[in-house]
């Protein structure tokens, strides 16, 4: 008894050691979407293979769907071809597809948890790097490439090397106006965008114990931005309460046994880790990015760094970032003009994100000249938000209320930045060109900070705008 | 499925400097609207190479003298960001057969090996030295020898390594795991049968 959750899940899912030393690992749950699966189905056909366990793969469509005009055929013929290809593949191979007309479509990392498909003690794979999100349930969840999507379809397994485990503790209570998004941006800032290579991050400590399930998802989601392919939180009552009653969760008669089993996967109290790092919640402030990778982040009241003050290895990228972002080193980032405000994505497009922001924007107005859009992460989120009156609050404030999808998180649908526009974004990547314009600029931040930017037209401290103390 | 045993790669090189070169830069998302990988080669580094009006920007891949390079050299954390296999596919289809960098992001690394495109790690100073050789003579031939763990160019040698599992996979012609995975269907069914959530489905 001194195993981590990763050890236990790995053991339970190991098929065998492969000749090259990798583990052949059973993937319990496979999630697919339209961008990274069609080529995999093509490879399957070329090899004359079938899907081994069609009932363990679930599909949705998210990256390419338009969020305003959703009538088919889509105006973009390539997007239309992609949704049709996914439909045809799911039909042919008998795979459950949360398609647009089902009312359950959405971003794959929001749909899995929402449907109760994402469960503790399981292995999950998806051809998308933010699959780490599902680790919030105590699952081991990997982002994979298309050839591995093929492997999982054909064999329900893939070849993997067991990662090391770094325990990332955050203890204490976050100050008012500081959110889960700030926690993960801070962790990435401190440990580096490649600090997690070779590791799974196990997040723990009292801050995580007290987090809601959705807050845990926000943190696990961005593990990959810190280089860690896998991030997870040990499952507890918060996890089980979230899952209870969801469509794919175990039913009444199986529930107690499932909970007991799930609980047993949590890391043992005396588990040993390859590395341990500790943070204190009270040291974390509202964090935003100033550069072109998620580790280039500062607190809202800090100045944009000057390259000379950074470690030598970070200077070249910092120079490049300052040019791209058109920011002045050594000056506050506060007050920078914002053109677009985007609230959505698999990081922060959940109901709790929208509820929290709506509380503050109610009765206020988006600044003239700012394009502000709210994109619920799934049709499920959207339906509840509409019932709760959140959509109306946003619309009244001057936000566009859109249909569910990835939207402006990346430029694969009509929602794109134009030219040099600067976007205050609740998404997870600020890479050059990420939001659809090669010269567009992305500033990552928490949803509440996006709202503050939308209302004031500039990067600003939400605590001041909303009088959060 | 017999695959080629990849023990050596020989060809010319091009150096694309930079740290944390992410997959959005290697292949911008809008070019992923495709249902096969076939046409991706021409879009490698597209936004770095071309301005919005289609004019060419200064970029090593736009320089005539580097056309036909098989080796791509870069800095650390190469290929970070998304899991898109479109990124190594685009590089491979562009004509690259090996990537050399100070370090690689994990998913990109795995995706590349599965294509049979070695990603070798070299020290910062060695990459600079090699880049210098290429700069002064773009026609120079570079050889990556996986078995010896080195790169040679002109009369210089540099240590160049891959993790043992990746090296083995390439040199034994087992870089695409599918054949091995398919061998154990009975064991797969056994393991799946022991998992409650699998049975329930
Ligand atoms: S919301 Fe963004 S990060 Fe998440 S799956 Fe969609 S494109 Fe990827």
XYZ file of C-alpha atoms in Angstrom, chain A residues 29-352:
324
model
C -13.196 5.261 -22.808
C -12.421 6.762 -26.174
C -13.745 10.161 -27.202
C -13.582 11.376 -30.781
C -14.372 14.541 -32.704
C -14.438 15.612 -36.319
C -10.890 16.975 -36.699
C -8.620 14.137 -35.656
C -10.779 11.103 -36.410
C -11.517 10.988 -40.175
C -7.924 10.105 -41.086
C -7.972 7.401 -38.401
C -11.086 5.823 -39.867
C -9.372 6.039 -43.252
C -6.347 4.151 -41.901
C -8.671 1.551 -40.398
C -10.280 0.962 -43.766
C -6.905 0.805 -45.502
C -5.844 -1.926 -43.084
C -9.178 -3.735 -43.317
C -9.774 -3.405 -39.560
C -12.950 -3.032 -37.510
C -13.688 -1.124 -34.314
C -13.138 -3.646 -31.518
C -15.458 -2.130 -28.886
C -17.729 0.417 -30.599
C -19.704 0.873 -27.373
C -16.597 2.355 -25.675
C -16.138 5.183 -28.206
C -18.248 8.342 -28.053
C -18.285 11.118 -30.632
C -19.203 14.766 -30.758
C -18.605 17.684 -33.087
C -17.034 20.842 -31.712
C -14.060 22.433 -33.489
C -15.590 23.314 -36.838
C -19.226 23.990 -35.946
C -20.357 27.547 -36.522
C -21.762 29.086 -33.348
C -24.245 31.440 -34.980
C -25.707 30.151 -38.250
C -26.022 26.432 -37.588
C -28.259 25.458 -40.500
C -26.777 22.708 -42.624
C -25.155 22.590 -45.056
C -22.640 24.915 -43.369
C -21.464 27.833 -45.459
C -17.917 26.469 -45.248
C -17.885 23.390 -47.518
C -14.836 21.921 -45.758
C -16.564 22.118 -42.380
C -19.616 20.549 -43.904
C -17.572 17.711 -45.348
C -16.078 17.075 -41.901
C -19.352 16.781 -40.007
C -20.724 14.527 -42.742
C -17.632 12.335 -42.583
C -18.031 11.919 -38.819
C -21.703 11.046 -39.209
C -20.903 8.461 -41.852
C -18.084 6.947 -39.772
C -20.231 6.718 -36.633
C -23.020 5.093 -38.635
C -20.737 2.624 -40.318
C -18.948 1.593 -37.134
C -21.915 1.867 -34.794
C -20.547 4.615 -32.557
C -22.671 6.842 -30.352
C -22.599 10.384 -31.750
C -23.750 13.402 -29.740
C -24.620 15.172 -32.960
C -26.067 18.676 -33.328
C -29.744 17.638 -33.393
C -29.388 15.537 -30.203
C -29.265 18.549 -27.887
C -26.229 16.954 -26.227
C -23.509 18.203 -28.601
C -20.656 20.254 -27.245
C -16.923 20.455 -26.692
C -15.727 16.905 -26.211
C -14.182 17.674 -22.788
C -17.434 19.142 -21.550
C -19.705 16.478 -23.001
C -17.838 13.510 -21.457
C -18.221 14.726 -17.853
C -21.705 16.093 -18.426
C -22.947 12.731 -19.704
C -21.270 10.883 -16.823
C -19.056 9.036 -19.318
C -15.952 10.352 -17.587
C -15.495 8.252 -14.442
C -12.866 7.712 -11.740
C -10.342 4.910 -12.053
C -10.704 4.704 -15.819
C -8.395 5.373 -18.731
C -9.554 7.865 -21.322
C -8.051 8.901 -24.630
C -9.059 11.475 -27.210
C -7.345 12.975 -30.204
C -7.081 16.298 -28.446
C -4.452 17.534 -26.048
C -6.926 18.932 -23.510
C -8.100 15.426 -22.720
C -6.213 15.977 -19.464
C -9.441 17.723 -18.350
C -11.010 14.351 -17.516
C -8.306 13.753 -14.918
C -10.371 15.971 -12.613
C -12.448 12.836 -11.959
C -9.473 10.679 -11.005
C -9.194 9.209 -14.489
C -5.935 8.883 -16.396
C -6.687 10.759 -19.567
C -4.360 11.220 -22.534
C -4.369 13.463 -25.547
C -3.317 11.348 -28.521
C -2.454 11.679 -32.202
C -4.497 10.340 -35.075
C -2.502 7.130 -35.519
C -3.247 6.357 -31.895
C -6.926 7.109 -32.478
C -6.666 4.363 -35.071
C -4.934 2.094 -32.529
C -7.667 2.638 -29.962
C -10.449 2.114 -32.480
C -8.892 -1.114 -33.735
C -7.658 -2.578 -30.447
C -9.042 -0.446 -27.589
C -5.400 -0.152 -26.515
C -2.360 1.937 -27.201
C 1.374 1.782 -26.611
C 2.433 4.089 -23.798
C 5.244 4.721 -21.386
C 4.270 5.219 -17.798
C 4.852 8.816 -16.756
C 6.461 9.866 -13.503
C 4.174 11.588 -11.018
C 4.657 15.068 -9.627
C 2.411 15.991 -6.745
C 1.384 19.644 -7.046
C 0.003 20.884 -3.728
C -1.935 24.084 -3.344
C -2.981 24.831 0.212
C -5.120 27.540 1.704
C -7.937 29.756 0.597
C -7.911 31.816 -2.593
C -8.477 35.535 -2.144
C -11.760 36.990 -3.439
C -11.596 37.506 -7.206
C -9.027 34.719 -7.663
C -10.201 31.589 -9.458
C -9.144 28.117 -10.578
C -7.902 29.603 -13.867
C -5.502 31.825 -11.949
C -4.245 28.791 -10.048
C -3.312 26.863 -13.167
C -1.837 29.898 -14.955
C 0.268 30.500 -11.855
C 1.415 26.871 -11.713
C 2.443 26.960 -15.386
C 4.188 30.282 -14.903
C 6.210 28.842 -12.029
C 6.919 25.330 -13.351
C 7.321 26.344 -16.996
C 5.598 25.347 -20.218
C 7.865 22.335 -20.501
C 8.312 21.679 -16.774
C 5.841 18.796 -16.882
C 7.348 16.825 -19.757
C 7.478 13.177 -18.715
C 5.215 13.766 -15.714
C 1.607 13.323 -14.742
C 0.547 16.119 -12.388
C -1.398 14.976 -9.344
C -3.090 18.085 -7.946
C -3.881 18.056 -4.244
C -3.930 20.066 -1.043
C -6.732 21.873 0.720
C -7.414 24.279 -2.146
C -8.196 21.355 -4.422
C -10.125 19.524 -1.709
C -12.416 22.536 -1.479
C -12.705 23.117 -5.217
C -15.896 22.202 -7.026
C -15.689 19.515 -9.675
C -15.790 22.156 -12.411
C -12.938 24.124 -10.848
C -10.865 20.948 -10.809
C -11.628 20.488 -14.504
C -10.347 23.980 -15.298
C -7.017 23.173 -13.667
C -6.594 19.672 -15.127
C -7.553 21.028 -18.553
C -4.411 23.136 -18.787
C -1.951 20.519 -17.493
C -0.774 20.055 -21.059
C 0.114 23.757 -21.277
C 2.645 23.010 -18.551
C 4.000 20.089 -20.581
C 2.226 17.395 -18.524
C 0.196 15.158 -20.767
C -1.825 13.902 -17.819
C -3.176 15.798 -14.813
C -5.519 14.439 -12.175
C -7.196 14.974 -8.830
C -7.998 12.071 -6.536
C -11.718 11.255 -6.589
C -13.792 12.132 -3.518
C -17.370 12.940 -2.555
C -17.294 16.099 -4.681
C -16.597 13.898 -7.700
C -19.241 11.328 -6.855
C -21.910 13.968 -6.159
C -21.210 15.520 -9.536
C -21.610 12.196 -11.341
C -24.722 10.952 -9.574
C -27.770 10.809 -11.832
C -25.942 11.630 -15.049
C -27.014 9.605 -18.111
C -24.004 7.255 -18.246
C -23.294 7.122 -14.499
C -23.943 3.801 -12.751
C -27.584 3.405 -11.850
C -29.083 3.163 -8.357
C -28.469 -0.530 -7.745
C -24.843 -0.315 -8.898
C -24.082 3.073 -7.417
C -22.689 2.097 -4.005
C -20.392 -0.531 -5.443
C -19.147 1.928 -8.045
C -18.404 4.574 -5.411
C -16.504 2.080 -3.276
C -14.471 1.015 -6.289
C -13.814 4.600 -7.363
C -12.703 5.575 -3.880
C -10.189 2.744 -3.823
C -8.338 4.262 -6.780
C -7.300 7.397 -4.878
C -3.586 7.629 -4.117
C -2.633 5.996 -0.810
C -1.781 8.433 1.982
C 1.792 7.111 2.036
C 2.208 7.088 -1.742
C 5.603 8.272 -2.917
C 6.034 10.767 -5.703
C 8.847 11.410 -8.134
C 8.594 15.060 -7.243
C 6.540 17.333 -4.984
C 5.967 21.067 -5.339
C 4.012 23.297 -2.988
C 2.091 26.497 -3.549
C 0.127 28.668 -1.157
C -3.266 29.841 -2.329
C -2.842 33.271 -0.784
C 0.234 33.934 -2.933
C -1.849 33.680 -6.099
C -3.442 36.751 -7.675
C -5.516 37.260 -10.812
C -3.120 36.037 -13.486
C -3.028 36.929 -17.162
C -0.661 36.213 -20.008
C 1.380 38.895 -21.719
C 3.123 36.708 -24.299
C 2.732 33.894 -26.801
C 2.776 30.878 -24.535
C 0.721 30.238 -21.393
C 3.779 30.393 -19.138
C 4.392 34.032 -20.054
C 2.055 35.235 -17.344
C 1.944 37.917 -14.650
C -0.433 39.103 -11.964
C -2.728 41.841 -13.204
C -0.941 44.438 -11.091
C 2.555 43.472 -12.249
C 4.420 45.104 -15.121
C 5.148 43.357 -18.380
C 8.668 41.972 -17.851
C 11.716 43.319 -19.626
C 13.625 40.497 -21.329
C 16.802 41.410 -19.448
C 15.224 40.543 -16.096
C 14.279 37.053 -17.310
C 16.499 33.947 -17.244
C 18.669 33.931 -20.339
C 16.945 30.968 -21.957
C 13.589 32.799 -21.897
C 14.800 36.051 -23.414
C 14.539 35.310 -27.127
C 10.934 34.113 -26.800
C 10.142 37.135 -24.636
C 11.480 39.506 -27.302
C 9.435 37.747 -29.936
C 6.370 37.882 -27.688
C 6.692 41.590 -26.995
C 6.882 42.328 -30.713
C 3.900 40.124 -31.510
C 1.800 41.438 -28.633
C 2.909 45.021 -29.187
C 3.378 45.484 -25.445
C 5.909 47.770 -23.789
C 8.347 46.014 -21.436
C 8.470 47.327 -17.896
C 5.033 48.937 -18.202
C 1.711 47.847 -16.682
C -0.440 45.583 -18.833
C -3.464 47.165 -17.219
C -5.069 49.692 -19.523
C -4.170 47.832 -22.745
C -7.031 48.243 -25.212
C -9.166 45.166 -25.881
C -11.043 44.537 -29.148
C -12.679 41.205 -28.463
C -13.786 39.409 -25.296
C -14.289 35.653 -25.526
C -15.978 33.685 -22.787
C -16.026 29.974 -23.533
C -13.798 26.941 -24.372
C -13.182 23.643 -22.631
C -11.272 25.526 -19.935
C -14.000 27.953 -18.914
C -17.181 27.285 -20.870
C -19.045 25.454 -18.122
C -22.211 26.399 -16.310
C -20.371 27.530 -13.183
